[in-house]
PDB file of C-alpha atoms in Angstrom:
ATOM      1  CA  UNK Q  29     -43.815  25.061  -4.395  1.00  0.00           C
ATOM      2  CA  UNK Q  30     -43.785  24.261  -0.915  1.00  0.00           C
ATOM      3  CA  UNK Q  31     -42.226  20.441  -1.810  1.00  0.00           C
ATOM      4  CA  UNK Q  32     -39.606  22.251  -4.234  1.00  0.00           C
ATOM      5  CA  UNK Q  33     -38.611  24.804  -1.250  1.00  0.00           C
ATOM      6  CA  UNK Q  34     -38.532  21.651   0.905  1.00  0.00           C
ATOM      7  CA  UNK Q  35     -36.499  19.437  -0.862  1.00  0.00           C
ATOM      8  CA  UNK Q  36     -33.914  22.214  -1.908  1.00  0.00           C
ATOM      9  CA  UNK Q  37     -33.253  22.765   1.804  1.00  0.00           C
ATOM     10  CA  UNK Q  38     -32.835  19.284   2.310  1.00  0.00           C
ATOM     11  CA  UNK Q  39     -30.008  18.692  -0.107  1.00  0.00           C
ATOM     12  CA  UNK Q  40     -27.746  21.965   1.285  1.00  0.00           C
ATOM     13  CA  UNK Q  41     -29.240  24.666  -0.867  1.00  0.00           C
ATOM     14  CA  UNK Q  42     -27.073  24.511  -3.801  1.00  0.00           C
ATOM     15  CA  UNK Q  43     -25.731  20.770  -3.987  1.00  0.00           C
ATOM     16  CA  UNK Q  44     -22.043  22.242  -2.912  1.00  0.00           C
ATOM     17  CA  UNK Q  45     -19.832  19.314  -2.333  1.00  0.00           C
ATOM     18  CA  UNK Q  46     -18.507  18.815   0.607  1.00  0.00           C
ATOM     19  CA  UNK Q  47     -15.769  16.439   0.072  1.00  0.00           C
ATOM     20  CA  UNK Q  48     -12.475  15.711   1.827  1.00  0.00           C
ATOM     21  CA  UNK Q  49      -9.715  17.378  -0.243  1.00  0.00           C
ATOM     22  CA  UNK Q  50      -7.527  14.184  -1.951  1.00  0.00           C
ATOM     23  CA  UNK Q  51      -4.528  12.920  -0.553  1.00  0.00           C
ATOM     24  CA  UNK Q  52      -2.928  12.137   3.003  1.00  0.00           C
ATOM     25  CA  UNK Q  53      -2.656  14.465   5.676  1.00  0.00           C
ATOM     26  CA  UNK Q  54       0.937  14.975   7.505  1.00  0.00           C
ATOM     27  CA  UNK Q  55      -0.571  12.585  10.712  1.00  0.00           C
ATOM     28  CA  UNK Q  56      -1.103   9.692   8.031  1.00  0.00           C
ATOM     29  CA  UNK Q  57       1.549   9.904   5.756  1.00  0.00           C
ATOM     30  CA  UNK Q  58       4.409   7.270   5.873  1.00  0.00           C
ATOM     31  CA  UNK Q  59       2.384   5.707   9.125  1.00  0.00           C
ATOM     32  CA  UNK Q  60       2.079   8.947  10.977  1.00  0.00           C
ATOM     33  CA  UNK Q  61       6.195   9.796  11.064  1.00  0.00           C
ATOM     34  CA  UNK Q  62       5.301  13.486  10.858  1.00  0.00           C
ATOM     35  CA  UNK Q  63       1.991  14.165  13.111  1.00  0.00           C
ATOM     36  CA  UNK Q  64       4.199  16.421  15.815  1.00  0.00           C
ATOM     37  CA  UNK Q  65       3.405  19.852  15.179  1.00  0.00           C
ATOM     38  CA  UNK Q  66       7.069  21.044  14.015  1.00  0.00           C
ATOM     39  CA  UNK Q  67       7.464  17.834  11.865  1.00  0.00           C
ATOM     40  CA  UNK Q  68       4.334  18.240  10.392  1.00  0.00           C
ATOM     41  CA  UNK Q  69       5.271  22.149   9.667  1.00  0.00           C
ATOM     42  CA  UNK Q  70       8.825  21.153   8.229  1.00  0.00           C
ATOM     43  CA  UNK Q  71       6.680  18.343   5.980  1.00  0.00           C
ATOM     44  CA  UNK Q  72       4.114  21.079   5.011  1.00  0.00           C
ATOM     45  CA  UNK Q  73       6.754  23.351   4.156  1.00  0.00           C
ATOM     46  CA  UNK Q  74       9.142  21.583   2.027  1.00  0.00           C
ATOM     47  CA  UNK Q  75       6.398  19.725  -0.213  1.00  0.00           C
ATOM     48  CA  UNK Q  76       4.428  23.286  -0.452  1.00  0.00           C
ATOM     49  CA  UNK Q  77       0.790  21.960   0.810  1.00  0.00           C
ATOM     50  CA  UNK Q  78      -0.793  19.924   3.414  1.00  0.00           C
ATOM     51  CA  UNK Q  79      -1.908  17.046   1.227  1.00  0.00           C
ATOM     52  CA  UNK Q  80       0.242  14.443  -0.090  1.00  0.00           C
ATOM     53  CA  UNK Q  81       0.440  11.222  -1.851  1.00  0.00           C
ATOM     54  CA  UNK Q  82       2.489   8.090  -1.385  1.00  0.00           C
ATOM     55  CA  UNK Q  83       5.450   7.841  -3.920  1.00  0.00           C
ATOM     56  CA  UNK Q  84       6.538   3.751  -3.539  1.00  0.00           C
ATOM     57  CA  UNK Q  85       6.845   3.686   0.350  1.00  0.00           C
ATOM     58  CA  UNK Q  86       8.027   0.617   1.546  1.00  0.00           C
ATOM     59  CA  UNK Q  87       8.163   0.918   5.439  1.00  0.00           C
ATOM     60  CA  UNK Q  88       7.636  -2.766   6.281  1.00  0.00           C
ATOM     61  CA  UNK Q  89      10.334  -3.962   3.826  1.00  0.00           C
ATOM     62  CA  UNK Q  90      12.899  -1.325   5.353  1.00  0.00           C
ATOM     63  CA  UNK Q  91      12.344  -2.585   8.959  1.00  0.00           C
ATOM     64  CA  UNK Q  92      12.640  -5.920   7.676  1.00  0.00           C
ATOM     65  CA  UNK Q  93      15.789  -5.309   5.992  1.00  0.00           C
ATOM     66  CA  UNK Q  94      17.285  -3.909   9.093  1.00  0.00           C
ATOM     67  CA  UNK Q  95      16.438  -6.669  11.113  1.00  0.00           C
ATOM     68  CA  UNK Q  96      17.790  -9.151   8.502  1.00  0.00           C
ATOM     69  CA  UNK Q  97      21.259  -6.744   8.739  1.00  0.00           C
ATOM     70  CA  UNK Q  98      21.309  -7.177  12.411  1.00  0.00           C
ATOM     71  CA  UNK Q  99      21.612 -10.643  12.110  1.00  0.00           C
ATOM     72  CA  UNK Q 100      23.698 -11.171   9.295  1.00  0.00           C
ATOM     73  CA  UNK Q 101      27.265 -12.306   9.601  1.00  0.00           C
ATOM     74  CA  UNK Q 102      29.390  -8.784   8.220  1.00  0.00           C
ATOM     75  CA  UNK Q 103      32.176  -9.115   5.662  1.00  0.00           C
ATOM     76  CA  UNK Q 104      34.400  -6.990   3.758  1.00  0.00           C
ATOM     77  CA  UNK Q 105      31.751  -7.655   0.833  1.00  0.00           C
ATOM     78  CA  UNK Q 106      28.752  -7.791   2.732  1.00  0.00           C
ATOM     79  CA  UNK Q 107      26.786  -4.778   1.297  1.00  0.00           C
ATOM     80  CA  UNK Q 108      23.329  -3.922   2.510  1.00  0.00           C
ATOM     81  CA  UNK Q 109      21.228  -2.098   0.641  1.00  0.00           C
ATOM     82  CA  UNK Q 110      18.879   0.940   1.432  1.00  0.00           C
ATOM     83  CA  UNK Q 111      15.067   0.848   1.226  1.00  0.00           C
ATOM     84  CA  UNK Q 112      12.740   3.526   0.785  1.00  0.00           C
ATOM     85  CA  UNK Q 113      10.942   4.203   3.991  1.00  0.00           C
ATOM     86  CA  UNK Q 114       9.045   6.805   3.096  1.00  0.00           C
ATOM     87  CA  UNK Q 115       8.207   8.755  -0.468  1.00  0.00           C
ATOM     88  CA  UNK Q 116       5.914  11.385  -0.554  1.00  0.00           C
ATOM     89  CA  UNK Q 117       5.044  14.233  -3.087  1.00  0.00           C
ATOM     90  CA  UNK Q 118       2.768  17.156  -3.080  1.00  0.00           C
ATOM     91  CA  UNK Q 119      -0.948  16.187  -3.883  1.00  0.00           C
ATOM     92  CA  UNK Q 120      -1.091  19.434  -6.007  1.00  0.00           C
ATOM     93  CA  UNK Q 121       2.194  19.469  -7.641  1.00  0.00           C
ATOM     94  CA  UNK Q 122       4.022  15.966  -8.186  1.00  0.00           C
ATOM     95  CA  UNK Q 123       7.460  17.545  -9.016  1.00  0.00           C
ATOM     96  CA  UNK Q 124       7.566  18.253  -5.183  1.00  0.00           C
ATOM     97  CA  UNK Q 125       8.929  15.323  -3.698  1.00  0.00           C
ATOM     98  CA  UNK Q 126      10.985  13.712  -1.190  1.00  0.00           C
ATOM     99  CA  UNK Q 127      12.780  10.173  -0.467  1.00  0.00           C
ATOM    100  CA  UNK Q 128      13.753   8.940   2.976  1.00  0.00           C
ATOM    101  CA  UNK Q 129      15.912   5.844   2.978  1.00  0.00           C
ATOM    102  CA  UNK Q 130      17.162   3.817   5.707  1.00  0.00           C
ATOM    103  CA  UNK Q 131      20.231   1.355   5.657  1.00  0.00           C
ATOM    104  CA  UNK Q 132      22.537  -0.472   7.889  1.00  0.00           C
ATOM    105  CA  UNK Q 133      25.837   0.837   7.619  1.00  0.00           C
ATOM    106  CA  UNK Q 134      29.443  -0.653   8.669  1.00  0.00           C
ATOM    107  CA  UNK Q 135      32.231   1.279  10.723  1.00  0.00           C
ATOM    108  CA  UNK Q 136      32.220   5.050  10.492  1.00  0.00           C
ATOM    109  CA  UNK Q 137      33.237   7.574  10.241  1.00  0.00           C
ATOM    110  CA  UNK Q 138      29.733   9.157  10.515  1.00  0.00           C
ATOM    111  CA  UNK Q 139      29.994  12.891  10.209  1.00  0.00           C
ATOM    112  CA  UNK Q 140      30.361  15.015   6.826  1.00  0.00           C
ATOM    113  CA  UNK Q 141      34.044  15.181   7.453  1.00  0.00           C
ATOM    114  CA  UNK Q 142      36.374  18.050   6.551  1.00  0.00           C
ATOM    115  CA  UNK Q 143      35.638  18.189   2.880  1.00  0.00           C
ATOM    116  CA  UNK Q 144      31.639  18.612   3.582  1.00  0.00           C
ATOM    117  CA  UNK Q 145      31.676  20.450   6.544  1.00  0.00           C
ATOM    118  CA  UNK Q 146      31.783  24.045   4.625  1.00  0.00           C
ATOM    119  CA  UNK Q 147      28.680  22.744   2.608  1.00  0.00           C
ATOM    120  CA  UNK Q 148      26.609  21.528   5.053  1.00  0.00           C
ATOM    121  CA  UNK Q 149      25.043  22.353   8.693  1.00  0.00           C
ATOM    122  CA  UNK Q 150      25.650  19.673  11.153  1.00  0.00           C
ATOM    123  CA  UNK Q 151      22.778  19.038  14.226  1.00  0.00           C
ATOM    124  CA  UNK Q 152      23.023  17.398  17.240  1.00  0.00           C
ATOM    125  CA  UNK Q 153      21.089  14.142  17.170  1.00  0.00           C
ATOM    126  CA  UNK Q 154      22.154  10.437  17.440  1.00  0.00           C
ATOM    127  CA  UNK Q 155      25.878   9.694  16.185  1.00  0.00           C
ATOM    128  CA  UNK Q 156      25.573  12.578  13.365  1.00  0.00           C
ATOM    129  CA  UNK Q 157      22.980  14.412  11.550  1.00  0.00           C
ATOM    130  CA  UNK Q 158      23.632  17.240   8.859  1.00  0.00           C
ATOM    131  CA  UNK Q 159      22.128  18.393   5.641  1.00  0.00           C
ATOM    132  CA  UNK Q 160      22.323  20.560   2.615  1.00  0.00           C
ATOM    133  CA  UNK Q 161      19.214  21.838   1.150  1.00  0.00           C
ATOM    134  CA  UNK Q 162      18.687  19.084  -0.940  1.00  0.00           C
ATOM    135  CA  UNK Q 163      20.162  16.092   0.641  1.00  0.00           C
ATOM    136  CA  UNK Q 164      20.732  15.118   4.718  1.00  0.00           C
ATOM    137  CA  UNK Q 165      21.852  12.226   6.846  1.00  0.00           C
ATOM    138  CA  UNK Q 166      21.092  11.307  10.206  1.00  0.00           C
ATOM    139  CA  UNK Q 167      22.801   7.951  11.701  1.00  0.00           C
ATOM    140  CA  UNK Q 168      21.938   6.416  14.939  1.00  0.00           C
ATOM    141  CA  UNK Q 169      23.029   3.034  16.777  1.00  0.00           C
ATOM    142  CA  UNK Q 170      20.407   0.342  17.296  1.00  0.00           C
ATOM    143  CA  UNK Q 171      21.170  -3.080  19.119  1.00  0.00           C
ATOM    144  CA  UNK Q 172      18.291  -5.464  19.059  1.00  0.00           C
ATOM    145  CA  UNK Q 173      17.883  -8.459  21.030  1.00  0.00           C
ATOM    146  CA  UNK Q 174      20.031 -11.635  20.732  1.00  0.00           C
ATOM    147  CA  UNK Q 175      21.152 -13.102  18.299  1.00  0.00           C
ATOM    148  CA  UNK Q 176      21.513  -9.649  16.577  1.00  0.00           C
ATOM    149  CA  UNK Q 177      24.344  -7.520  16.539  1.00  0.00           C
ATOM    150  CA  UNK Q 178      24.309  -3.652  17.038  1.00  0.00           C
ATOM    151  CA  UNK Q 179      24.043  -1.942  13.827  1.00  0.00           C
ATOM    152  CA  UNK Q 180      24.421   1.694  12.817  1.00  0.00           C
ATOM    153  CA  UNK Q 181      21.446   3.049  11.020  1.00  0.00           C
ATOM    154  CA  UNK Q 182      22.124   5.597   8.237  1.00  0.00           C
ATOM    155  CA  UNK Q 183      18.767   7.913   7.415  1.00  0.00           C
ATOM    156  CA  UNK Q 184      19.251   9.759   4.316  1.00  0.00           C
ATOM    157  CA  UNK Q 185      16.705  12.248   2.927  1.00  0.00           C
ATOM    158  CA  UNK Q 186      16.281  13.823  -0.653  1.00  0.00           C
ATOM    159  CA  UNK Q 187      14.233  17.059  -0.670  1.00  0.00           C
ATOM    160  CA  UNK Q 188      12.467  18.800  -3.768  1.00  0.00           C
ATOM    161  CA  UNK Q 189      15.088  19.703  -6.480  1.00  0.00           C
ATOM    162  CA  UNK Q 190      15.708  23.460  -7.252  1.00  0.00           C
ATOM    163  CA  UNK Q 191      16.063  24.863  -3.597  1.00  0.00           C
ATOM    164  CA  UNK Q 192      19.283  26.977  -3.096  1.00  0.00           C
ATOM    165  CA  UNK Q 193      21.500  25.717  -1.305  1.00  0.00           C
ATOM    166  CA  UNK Q 194      21.683  28.902   0.823  1.00  0.00           C
ATOM    167  CA  UNK Q 195      18.400  28.674   2.238  1.00  0.00           C
ATOM    168  CA  UNK Q 196      19.414  27.419   5.547  1.00  0.00           C
ATOM    169  CA  UNK Q 197      15.976  26.933   6.780  1.00  0.00           C
ATOM    170  CA  UNK Q 198      15.382  24.039   4.249  1.00  0.00           C
ATOM    171  CA  UNK Q 199      18.298  22.695   5.777  1.00  0.00           C
ATOM    172  CA  UNK Q 200      16.608  22.328   9.273  1.00  0.00           C
ATOM    173  CA  UNK Q 201      13.376  21.118   7.776  1.00  0.00           C
ATOM    174  CA  UNK Q 202      14.924  18.370   5.923  1.00  0.00           C
ATOM    175  CA  UNK Q 203      16.907  17.568   8.933  1.00  0.00           C
ATOM    176  CA  UNK Q 204      13.836  17.645  11.447  1.00  0.00           C
ATOM    177  CA  UNK Q 205      12.201  15.007   8.514  1.00  0.00           C
ATOM    178  CA  UNK Q 206      15.037  12.951   8.345  1.00  0.00           C
ATOM    179  CA  UNK Q 207      15.056  12.974  12.260  1.00  0.00           C
ATOM    180  CA  UNK Q 208      11.467  11.675  12.924  1.00  0.00           C
ATOM    181  CA  UNK Q 209      11.431   9.106  10.631  1.00  0.00           C
ATOM    182  CA  UNK Q 210      14.847   7.815  12.248  1.00  0.00           C
ATOM    183  CA  UNK Q 211      12.889   7.934  15.542  1.00  0.00           C
ATOM    184  CA  UNK Q 212      10.324   5.945  14.094  1.00  0.00           C
ATOM    185  CA  UNK Q 213      12.570   3.550  12.641  1.00  0.00           C
ATOM    186  CA  UNK Q 214      14.220   3.193  15.693  1.00  0.00           C
ATOM    187  CA  UNK Q 215      10.865   2.942  17.694  1.00  0.00           C
ATOM    188  CA  UNK Q 216       9.892   0.012  15.380  1.00  0.00           C
ATOM    189  CA  UNK Q 217      12.989  -1.776  15.960  1.00  0.00           C
ATOM    190  CA  UNK Q 218      13.103  -1.621  19.639  1.00  0.00           C
ATOM    191  CA  UNK Q 219      16.313   0.278  19.783  1.00  0.00           C
ATOM    192  CA  UNK Q 220      17.908   0.921  22.979  1.00  0.00           C
ATOM    193  CA  UNK Q 221      19.323   4.843  23.723  1.00  0.00           C
ATOM    194  CA  UNK Q 222      19.996   6.293  20.250  1.00  0.00           C
ATOM    195  CA  UNK Q 223      20.596   9.808  20.840  1.00  0.00           C
ATOM    196  CA  UNK Q 224      17.932  10.865  18.638  1.00  0.00           C
ATOM    197  CA  UNK Q 225      16.340  14.307  19.968  1.00  0.00           C
ATOM    198  CA  UNK Q 226      12.450  15.399  20.328  1.00  0.00           C
ATOM    199  CA  UNK Q 227      11.169  17.677  17.451  1.00  0.00           C
ATOM    200  CA  UNK Q 228      13.793  19.936  15.839  1.00  0.00           C
ATOM    201  CA  UNK Q 229      17.521  18.991  16.068  1.00  0.00           C
ATOM    202  CA  UNK Q 230      19.686  22.028  17.285  1.00  0.00           C
ATOM    203  CA  UNK Q 231      22.772  22.978  15.634  1.00  0.00           C
ATOM    204  CA  UNK Q 232      25.941  20.810  16.684  1.00  0.00           C
ATOM    205  CA  UNK Q 233      28.554  23.276  18.191  1.00  0.00           C
ATOM    206  CA  UNK Q 234      31.433  23.884  16.389  1.00  0.00           C
TER     207      UNK Q 234
END
């Protein structure tokens, strides 16, 4: 009887599992681009939880492609292809997902333009930053060491489907995530002065 009691005590009393929840934390998702508190909060709010599964992220390929584009001879026919830098979905609900792509782009303008301006919110970061409640963009310039030339990087984010476009808070959350990813890409590439801000970008002055 005493042995049984002793064994029960050693096993934790009832054999309850103390296993870690499945999925990545915000600090570990996509090389930790969302480890800072405001970005982590945005990611959790967008995907509705605090654990995430990777969904076809190719960060190293994305960076490699940008480096290739920075030394390539551009012509009218040259069209760099975007690569998924970060793809994530909720560990609890796979239909809630987001994708962040990066891509070198040609000459601007890089803002939303007059036709889109009324449908998006513009923010002060990089060359231009704007988003609806489902799709957003951040642009920044990057000059690498010679023989590379200066490029402009377009960071595109797609949020979960079905969010009303009147949800202005979702716009700020998406631009916060896109901006954080852009900052991480810039750091990885060794870009100079990008104009990308820390944390949550403020709204651009009209």
